[in-house]
CSV table of C-alpha atoms and ligand atoms in Angstrom, one decimal:
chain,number,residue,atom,x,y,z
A,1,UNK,CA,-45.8,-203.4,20.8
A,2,UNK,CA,-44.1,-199.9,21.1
A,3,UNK,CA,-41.5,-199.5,23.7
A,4,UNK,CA,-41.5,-196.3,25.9
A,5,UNK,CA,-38.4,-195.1,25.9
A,6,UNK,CA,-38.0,-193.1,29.2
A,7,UNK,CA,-39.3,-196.5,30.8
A,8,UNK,CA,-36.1,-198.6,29.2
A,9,UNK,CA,-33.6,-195.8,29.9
A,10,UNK,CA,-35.0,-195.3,33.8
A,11,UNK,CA,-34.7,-191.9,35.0
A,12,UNK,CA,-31.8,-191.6,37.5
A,13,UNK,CA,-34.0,-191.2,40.6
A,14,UNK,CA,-36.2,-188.3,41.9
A,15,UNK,CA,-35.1,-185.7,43.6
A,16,UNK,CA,-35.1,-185.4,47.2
A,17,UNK,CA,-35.2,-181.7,48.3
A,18,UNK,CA,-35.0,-179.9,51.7
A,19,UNK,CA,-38.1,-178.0,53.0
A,20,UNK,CA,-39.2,-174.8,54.8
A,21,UNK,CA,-41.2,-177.0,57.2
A,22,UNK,CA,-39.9,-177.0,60.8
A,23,UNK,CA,-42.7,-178.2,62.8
A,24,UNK,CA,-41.6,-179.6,66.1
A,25,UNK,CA,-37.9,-178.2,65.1
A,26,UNK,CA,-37.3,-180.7,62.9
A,27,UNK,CA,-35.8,-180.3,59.3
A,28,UNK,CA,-37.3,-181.9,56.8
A,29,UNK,CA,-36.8,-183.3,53.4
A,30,UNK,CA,-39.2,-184.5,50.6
A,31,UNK,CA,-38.6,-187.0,47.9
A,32,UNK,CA,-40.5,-185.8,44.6
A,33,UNK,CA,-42.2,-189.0,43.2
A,34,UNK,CA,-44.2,-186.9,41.5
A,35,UNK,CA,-41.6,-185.4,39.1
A,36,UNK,CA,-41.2,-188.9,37.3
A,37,UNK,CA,-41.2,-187.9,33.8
A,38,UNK,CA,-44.3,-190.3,32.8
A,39,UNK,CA,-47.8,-189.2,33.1
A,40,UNK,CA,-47.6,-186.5,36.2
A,41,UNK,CA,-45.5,-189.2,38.0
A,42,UNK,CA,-46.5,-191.0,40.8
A,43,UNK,CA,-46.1,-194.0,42.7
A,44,UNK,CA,-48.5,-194.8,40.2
A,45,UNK,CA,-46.1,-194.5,37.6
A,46,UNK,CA,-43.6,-196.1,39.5
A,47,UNK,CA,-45.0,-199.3,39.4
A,48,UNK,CA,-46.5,-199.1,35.8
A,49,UNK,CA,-42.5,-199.3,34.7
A,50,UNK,CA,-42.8,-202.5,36.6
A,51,UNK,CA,-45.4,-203.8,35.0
A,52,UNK,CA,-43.8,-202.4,31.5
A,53,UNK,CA,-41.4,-205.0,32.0
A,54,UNK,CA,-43.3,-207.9,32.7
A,55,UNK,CA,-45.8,-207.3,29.9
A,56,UNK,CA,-43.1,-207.0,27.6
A,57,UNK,CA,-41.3,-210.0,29.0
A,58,UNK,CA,-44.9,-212.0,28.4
A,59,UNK,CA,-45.5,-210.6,24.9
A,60,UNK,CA,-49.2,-209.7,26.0
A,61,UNK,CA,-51.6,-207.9,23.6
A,62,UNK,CA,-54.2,-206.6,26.1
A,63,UNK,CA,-53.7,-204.3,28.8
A,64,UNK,CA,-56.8,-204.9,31.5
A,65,UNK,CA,-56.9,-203.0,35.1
A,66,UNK,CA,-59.5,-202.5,37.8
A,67,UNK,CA,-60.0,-198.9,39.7
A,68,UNK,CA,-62.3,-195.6,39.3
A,69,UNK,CA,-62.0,-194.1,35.9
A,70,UNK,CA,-60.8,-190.8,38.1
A,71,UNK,CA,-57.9,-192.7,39.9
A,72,UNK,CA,-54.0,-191.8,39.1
A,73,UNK,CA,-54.2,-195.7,38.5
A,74,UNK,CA,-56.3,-195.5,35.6
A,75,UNK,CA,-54.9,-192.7,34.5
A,76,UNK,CA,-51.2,-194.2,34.1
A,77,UNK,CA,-52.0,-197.5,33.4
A,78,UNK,CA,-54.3,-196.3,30.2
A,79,UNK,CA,-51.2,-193.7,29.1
A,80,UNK,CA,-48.4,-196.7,29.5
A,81,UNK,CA,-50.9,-198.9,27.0
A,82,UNK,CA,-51.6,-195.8,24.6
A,83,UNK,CA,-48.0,-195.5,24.2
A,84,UNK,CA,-47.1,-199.2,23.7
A,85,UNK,CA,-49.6,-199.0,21.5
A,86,UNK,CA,-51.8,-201.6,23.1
A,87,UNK,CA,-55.9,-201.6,23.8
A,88,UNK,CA,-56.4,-200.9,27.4
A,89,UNK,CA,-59.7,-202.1,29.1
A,90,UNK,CA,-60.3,-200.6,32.5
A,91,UNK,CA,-63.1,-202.0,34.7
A,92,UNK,CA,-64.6,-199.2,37.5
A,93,UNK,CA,-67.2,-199.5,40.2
A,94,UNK,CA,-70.6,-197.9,39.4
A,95,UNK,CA,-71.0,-194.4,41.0
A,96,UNK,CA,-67.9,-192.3,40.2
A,97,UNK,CA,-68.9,-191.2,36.5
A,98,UNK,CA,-68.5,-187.6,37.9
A,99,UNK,CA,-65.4,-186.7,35.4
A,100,UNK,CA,-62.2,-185.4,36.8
A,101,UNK,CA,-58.9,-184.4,35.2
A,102,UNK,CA,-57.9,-188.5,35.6
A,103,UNK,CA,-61.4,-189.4,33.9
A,104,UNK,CA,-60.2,-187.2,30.9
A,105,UNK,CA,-57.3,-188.2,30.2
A,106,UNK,CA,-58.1,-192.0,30.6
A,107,UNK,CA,-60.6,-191.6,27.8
A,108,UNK,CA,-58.4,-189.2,25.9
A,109,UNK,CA,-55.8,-192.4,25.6
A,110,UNK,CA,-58.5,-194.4,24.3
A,111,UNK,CA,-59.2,-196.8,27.0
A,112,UNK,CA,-62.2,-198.7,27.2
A,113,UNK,CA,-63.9,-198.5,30.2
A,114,UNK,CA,-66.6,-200.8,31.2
A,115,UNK,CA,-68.8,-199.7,34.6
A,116,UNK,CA,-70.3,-202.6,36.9
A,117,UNK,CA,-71.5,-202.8,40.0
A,118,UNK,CA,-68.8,-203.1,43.0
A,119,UNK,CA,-70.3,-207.0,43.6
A,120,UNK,CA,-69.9,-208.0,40.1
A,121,UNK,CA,-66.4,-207.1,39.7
A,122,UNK,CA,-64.7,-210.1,40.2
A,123,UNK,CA,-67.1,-211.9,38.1
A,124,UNK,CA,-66.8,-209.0,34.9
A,125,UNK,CA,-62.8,-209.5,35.1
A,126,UNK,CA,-62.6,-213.3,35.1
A,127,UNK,CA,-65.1,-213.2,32.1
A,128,UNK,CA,-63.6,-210.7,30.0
A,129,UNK,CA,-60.3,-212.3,30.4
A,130,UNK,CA,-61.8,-215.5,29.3
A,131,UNK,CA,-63.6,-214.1,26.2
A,132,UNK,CA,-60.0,-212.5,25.3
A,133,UNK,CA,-58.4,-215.9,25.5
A,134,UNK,CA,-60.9,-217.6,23.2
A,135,UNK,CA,-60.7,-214.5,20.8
A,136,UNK,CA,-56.7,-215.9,20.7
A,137,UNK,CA,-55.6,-212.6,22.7
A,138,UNK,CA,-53.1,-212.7,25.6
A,139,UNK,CA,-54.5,-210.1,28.4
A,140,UNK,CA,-52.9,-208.6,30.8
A,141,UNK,CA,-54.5,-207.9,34.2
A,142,UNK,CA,-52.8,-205.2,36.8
A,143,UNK,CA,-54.7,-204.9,39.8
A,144,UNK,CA,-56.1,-202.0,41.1
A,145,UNK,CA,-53.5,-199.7,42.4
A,146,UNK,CA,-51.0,-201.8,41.1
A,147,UNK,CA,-51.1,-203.7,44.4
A,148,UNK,CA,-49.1,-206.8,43.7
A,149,UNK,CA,-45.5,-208.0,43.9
A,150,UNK,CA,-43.9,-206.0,41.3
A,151,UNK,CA,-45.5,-202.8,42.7
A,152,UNK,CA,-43.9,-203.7,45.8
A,153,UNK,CA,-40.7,-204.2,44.0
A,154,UNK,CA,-41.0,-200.6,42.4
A,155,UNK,CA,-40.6,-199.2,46.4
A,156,UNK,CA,-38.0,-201.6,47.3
A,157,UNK,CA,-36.1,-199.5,44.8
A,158,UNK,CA,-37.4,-196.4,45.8
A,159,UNK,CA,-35.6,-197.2,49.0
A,160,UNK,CA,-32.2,-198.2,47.3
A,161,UNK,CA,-32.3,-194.3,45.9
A,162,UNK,CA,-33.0,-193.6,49.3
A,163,UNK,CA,-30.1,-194.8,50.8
A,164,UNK,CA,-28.2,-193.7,47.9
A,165,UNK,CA,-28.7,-190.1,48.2
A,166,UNK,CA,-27.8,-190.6,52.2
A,167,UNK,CA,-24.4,-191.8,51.6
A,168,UNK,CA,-23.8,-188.9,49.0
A,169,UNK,CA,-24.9,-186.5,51.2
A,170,UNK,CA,-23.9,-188.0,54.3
A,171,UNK,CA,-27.3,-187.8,56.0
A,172,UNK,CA,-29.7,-190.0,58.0
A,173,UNK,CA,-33.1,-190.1,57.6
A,174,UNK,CA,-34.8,-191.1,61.4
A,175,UNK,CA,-38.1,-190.7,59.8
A,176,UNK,CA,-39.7,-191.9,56.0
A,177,UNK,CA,-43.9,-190.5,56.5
A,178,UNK,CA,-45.9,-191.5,53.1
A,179,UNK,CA,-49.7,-191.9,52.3
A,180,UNK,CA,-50.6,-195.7,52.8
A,181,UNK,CA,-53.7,-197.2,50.5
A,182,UNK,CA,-53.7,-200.7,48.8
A,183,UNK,CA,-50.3,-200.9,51.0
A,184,UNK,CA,-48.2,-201.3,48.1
A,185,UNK,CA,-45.8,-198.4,49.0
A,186,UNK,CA,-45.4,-199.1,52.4
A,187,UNK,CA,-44.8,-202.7,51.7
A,188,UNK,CA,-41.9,-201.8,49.3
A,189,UNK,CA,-40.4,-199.4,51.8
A,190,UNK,CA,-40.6,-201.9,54.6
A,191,UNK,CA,-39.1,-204.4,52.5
A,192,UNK,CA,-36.5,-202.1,52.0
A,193,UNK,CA,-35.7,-201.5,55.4
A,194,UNK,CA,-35.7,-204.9,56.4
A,195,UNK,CA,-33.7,-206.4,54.2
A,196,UNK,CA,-31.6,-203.7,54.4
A,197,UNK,CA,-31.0,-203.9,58.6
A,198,UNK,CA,-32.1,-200.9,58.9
A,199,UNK,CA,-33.3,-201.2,62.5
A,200,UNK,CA,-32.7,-197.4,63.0
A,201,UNK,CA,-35.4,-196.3,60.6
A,202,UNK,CA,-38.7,-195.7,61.1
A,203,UNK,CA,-41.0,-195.6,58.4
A,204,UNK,CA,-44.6,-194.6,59.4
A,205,UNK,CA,-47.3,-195.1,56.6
A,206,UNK,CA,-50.5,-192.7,57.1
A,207,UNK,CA,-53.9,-194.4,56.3
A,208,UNK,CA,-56.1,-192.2,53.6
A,209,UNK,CA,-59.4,-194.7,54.2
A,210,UNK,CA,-58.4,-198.1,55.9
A,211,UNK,CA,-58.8,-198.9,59.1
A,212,UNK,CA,-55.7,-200.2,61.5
A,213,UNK,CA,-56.4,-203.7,62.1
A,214,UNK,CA,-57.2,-204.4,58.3
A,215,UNK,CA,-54.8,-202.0,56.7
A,216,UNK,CA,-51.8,-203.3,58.9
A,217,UNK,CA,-52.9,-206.9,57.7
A,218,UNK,CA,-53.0,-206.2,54.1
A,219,UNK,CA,-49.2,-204.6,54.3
A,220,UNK,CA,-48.3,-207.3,56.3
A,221,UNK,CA,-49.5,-209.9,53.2
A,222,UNK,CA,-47.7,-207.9,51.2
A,223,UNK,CA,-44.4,-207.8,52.6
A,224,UNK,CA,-44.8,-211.7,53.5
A,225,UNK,CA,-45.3,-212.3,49.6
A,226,UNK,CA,-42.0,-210.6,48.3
A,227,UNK,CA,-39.8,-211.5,51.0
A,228,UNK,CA,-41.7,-215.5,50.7
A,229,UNK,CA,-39.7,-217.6,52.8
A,230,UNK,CA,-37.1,-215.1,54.7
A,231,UNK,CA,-40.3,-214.0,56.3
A,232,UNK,CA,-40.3,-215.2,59.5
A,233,UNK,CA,-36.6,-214.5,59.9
A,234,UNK,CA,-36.7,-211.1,59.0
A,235,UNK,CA,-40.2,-209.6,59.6
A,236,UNK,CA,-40.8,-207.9,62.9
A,237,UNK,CA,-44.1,-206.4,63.6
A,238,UNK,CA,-42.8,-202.7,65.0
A,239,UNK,CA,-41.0,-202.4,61.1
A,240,UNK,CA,-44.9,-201.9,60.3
A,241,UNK,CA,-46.1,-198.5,61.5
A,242,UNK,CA,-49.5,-197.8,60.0
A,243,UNK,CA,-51.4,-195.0,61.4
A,244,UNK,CA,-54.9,-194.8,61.2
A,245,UNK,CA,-55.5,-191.9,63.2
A,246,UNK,CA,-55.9,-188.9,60.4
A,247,UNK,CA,-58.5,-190.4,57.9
A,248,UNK,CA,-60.7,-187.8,58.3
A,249,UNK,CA,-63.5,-189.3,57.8
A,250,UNK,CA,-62.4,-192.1,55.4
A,251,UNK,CA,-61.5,-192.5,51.3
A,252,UNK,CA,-62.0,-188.9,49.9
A,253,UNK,CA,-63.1,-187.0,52.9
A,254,UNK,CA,-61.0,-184.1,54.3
A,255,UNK,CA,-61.1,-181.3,56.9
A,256,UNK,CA,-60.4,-177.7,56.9
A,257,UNK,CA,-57.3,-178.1,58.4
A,258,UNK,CA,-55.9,-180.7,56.0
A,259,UNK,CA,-57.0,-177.7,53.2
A,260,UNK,CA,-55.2,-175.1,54.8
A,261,UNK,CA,-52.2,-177.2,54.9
A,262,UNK,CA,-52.1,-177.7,51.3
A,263,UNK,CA,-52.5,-174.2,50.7
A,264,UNK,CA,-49.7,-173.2,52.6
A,265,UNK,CA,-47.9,-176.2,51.2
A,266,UNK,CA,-48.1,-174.6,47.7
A,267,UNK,CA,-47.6,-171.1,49.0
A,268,UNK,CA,-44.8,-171.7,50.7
A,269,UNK,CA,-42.8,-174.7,49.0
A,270,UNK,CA,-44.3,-174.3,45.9
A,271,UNK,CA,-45.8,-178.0,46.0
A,272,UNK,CA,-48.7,-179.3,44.9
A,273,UNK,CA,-50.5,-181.8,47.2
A,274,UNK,CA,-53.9,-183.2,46.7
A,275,UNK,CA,-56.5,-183.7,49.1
A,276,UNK,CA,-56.9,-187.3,48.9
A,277,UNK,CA,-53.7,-188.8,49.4
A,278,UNK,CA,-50.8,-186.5,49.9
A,279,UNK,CA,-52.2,-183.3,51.3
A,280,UNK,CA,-53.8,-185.8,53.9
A,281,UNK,CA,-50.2,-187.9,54.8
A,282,UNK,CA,-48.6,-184.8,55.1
A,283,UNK,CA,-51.1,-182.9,57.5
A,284,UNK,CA,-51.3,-187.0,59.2
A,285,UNK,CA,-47.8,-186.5,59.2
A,286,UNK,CA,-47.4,-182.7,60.9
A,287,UNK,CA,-50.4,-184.0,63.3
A,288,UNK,CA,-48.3,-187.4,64.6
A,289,UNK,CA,-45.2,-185.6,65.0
A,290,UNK,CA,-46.7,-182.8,67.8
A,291,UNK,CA,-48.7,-185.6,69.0
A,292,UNK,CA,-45.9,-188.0,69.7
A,293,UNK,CA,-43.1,-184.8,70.9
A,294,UNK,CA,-40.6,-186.0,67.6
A,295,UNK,CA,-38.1,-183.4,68.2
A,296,UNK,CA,-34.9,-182.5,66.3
A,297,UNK,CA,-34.6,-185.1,63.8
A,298,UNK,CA,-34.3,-185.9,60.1
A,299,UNK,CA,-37.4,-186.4,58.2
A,300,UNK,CA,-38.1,-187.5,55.1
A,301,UNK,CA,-41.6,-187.3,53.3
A,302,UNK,CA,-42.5,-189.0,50.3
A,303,UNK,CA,-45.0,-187.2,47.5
A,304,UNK,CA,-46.0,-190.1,45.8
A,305,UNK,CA,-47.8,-187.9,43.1
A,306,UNK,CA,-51.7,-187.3,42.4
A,307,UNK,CA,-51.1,-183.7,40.9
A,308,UNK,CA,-54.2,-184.0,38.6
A,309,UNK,CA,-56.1,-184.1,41.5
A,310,UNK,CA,-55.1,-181.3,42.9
A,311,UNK,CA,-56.1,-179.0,40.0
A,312,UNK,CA,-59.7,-180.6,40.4
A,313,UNK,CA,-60.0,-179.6,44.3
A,314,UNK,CA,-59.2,-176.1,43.2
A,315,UNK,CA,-62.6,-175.9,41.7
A,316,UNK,CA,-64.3,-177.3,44.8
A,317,UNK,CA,-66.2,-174.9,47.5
A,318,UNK,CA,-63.7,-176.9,50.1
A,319,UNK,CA,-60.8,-175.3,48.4
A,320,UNK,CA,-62.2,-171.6,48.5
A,321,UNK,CA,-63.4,-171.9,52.1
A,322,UNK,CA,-59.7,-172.4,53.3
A,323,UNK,CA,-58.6,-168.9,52.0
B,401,LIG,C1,-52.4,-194.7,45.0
B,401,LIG,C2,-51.8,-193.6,45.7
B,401,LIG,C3,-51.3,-193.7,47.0
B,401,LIG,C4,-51.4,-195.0,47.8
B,401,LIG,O1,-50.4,-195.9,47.4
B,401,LIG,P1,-50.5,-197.4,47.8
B,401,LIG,O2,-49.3,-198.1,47.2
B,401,LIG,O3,-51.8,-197.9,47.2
B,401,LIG,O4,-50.6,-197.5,49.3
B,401,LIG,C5,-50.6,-192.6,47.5
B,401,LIG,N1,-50.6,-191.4,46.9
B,401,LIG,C6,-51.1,-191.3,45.6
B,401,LIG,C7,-51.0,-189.9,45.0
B,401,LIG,C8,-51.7,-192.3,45.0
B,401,LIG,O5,-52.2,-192.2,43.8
């Protein structure tokens, strides 16, 4: 096994940057997760040096994940293994063989990836795992998303640099606003915040496809299995703000709106945001701050990355009609 070097050395945080954005008169700042120097960065890639560790730690010889072939996921998870110089077998859901940027580069690092229908994935991941175990391999398995402890741990620390780059700067965020999907991210933050005391803070997570009730539960399961036992001491339910409220029609979809945000994103910060994730937790984020009167106050956002999506939607018809 190969080590990756920028993944032993870390990278000294990401930078946090002030913006031109002063909806409601508030000044905002914006933490560039997607300037990690791994794969396009990411949240994605934030957890993957998580999971570099533990894979590492348990000498495995397999790399095995579950997501769409297109997904940043994929994507990172099949670069990490190319460059440890590991196989990398990535199971995806029929119905997304459409190739994007992501797809490309996935199969440009060499990863196998085996389609099967949506019902039969659980069933395709226990067997494969079993047949590598007989073949005398020791796979590892990362869950779509990276949704698990450790990817929860990667945004605990992303909160540490948080707080970091407040007491250098002598600021206070009011506000953290990031996308929300497996929960993962939120999770981490919230963790942060909690065991931190910071009762001051609100961080809101904005939902890209799941629904309140079920999205608020699966952050909620989250949090409950880092923190474990200190649970129920620490965990109040208004630390978890997840809005549902700007899906826009659910996973993927996006309006006209959200499209003209990112293009005057780009034009006038010079940031890329895709459609899917960040472009829509931003314009979520511009929409629940006129909504709710949030006046005056420090705001952080969080670009957790995605940035080969955003060169696809600049082929799409969406993308032209926002001009
Ligand atoms: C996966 C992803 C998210 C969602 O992160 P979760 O931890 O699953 O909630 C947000 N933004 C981008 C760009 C992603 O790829």
């Amino acid at each position: 096994m190969k080590k990756i070097r920028i993944f032993e050395t870390g990278w000294n945080g990401t930078p946090i940057v002030p913006m031109q954005e002063n909806v409601g008169e508030n000044d905002f700042w914006i933490k560039r997760d997607d300037m990690i120097p791994f794969s396009f960065g990411g949240n994605k890639a934030r957890k993957a040096c998580e999971f570099y560790r533990d894979i590492k730690e348990k000498n495995a010889d397999v790399i095995m994940t579950y997501g769409s072939n297109a997904s940043n996921h994929c994507r990172v998870i099949a670069n990490m293994a190319y460059a440890m110089g590991l196989p990398c077998h990535v199971i995806s859901p029929e119905g997304h063989e459409e190739p994007l940027y992501n797809t490309k580069l996935v199969q440009q690092f060499g990863a196998k990836i085996e389609y099967c229908p949506i019902t039969e994935v659980a069933n395709t991941i226990e067997k494969r795992k079993k047949e590598y175990m007989q073949a005398g391999k020791l796979p590892y398995f990362i869950m779509g998303g990276g949704h698990g402890k450790l990817g929860t741990e990667a945004y605990v620390k992303v909160y540490q640099e948080i707080l970091a780059y407040e007491r250098e700067e002598n600021i206070h965020f009011d506000y953290i606003f990031h996308a929300s999907g497996t929960g993962t991210t939120q999770a981490g933050l919230v963790c942060g915040k909690i065991l931190n005391k910071d009762y001051e803070r609100k961080i809101v997570g904005i939902s890209i496809a799941r629904e309140g009730d079920r999205g608020r539960q699966v952050v909620r399961e989250s949090i409950h299995e880092y923190l474990g036992s200190r649970f129920e001491e620490l965990y109040r339910e208004d630390d978890l703000v997840f809005v549902d409220d700007y899906r826009l029609g659910g996973y993927g979809e996006s309006s006209l709106d959200e499209i003209k945000m990112i293009q005057k994103i780009m034009a006038q910060e010079g940031i890329p945001m895709d459609a899917t994730y960040v472009g829509k937790a931003y314009y979520g984020m511009c929409c629940y701050i006129e909504e709710h009167g949030i006046k005056g106050k420090k705001i952080l956002f969080i670009h957790t990355g995605g940035t080969p999506l955003f060169f696809d939607s600049l082929n799409d018809d969406e993308y032209k009609r926002g001009k």
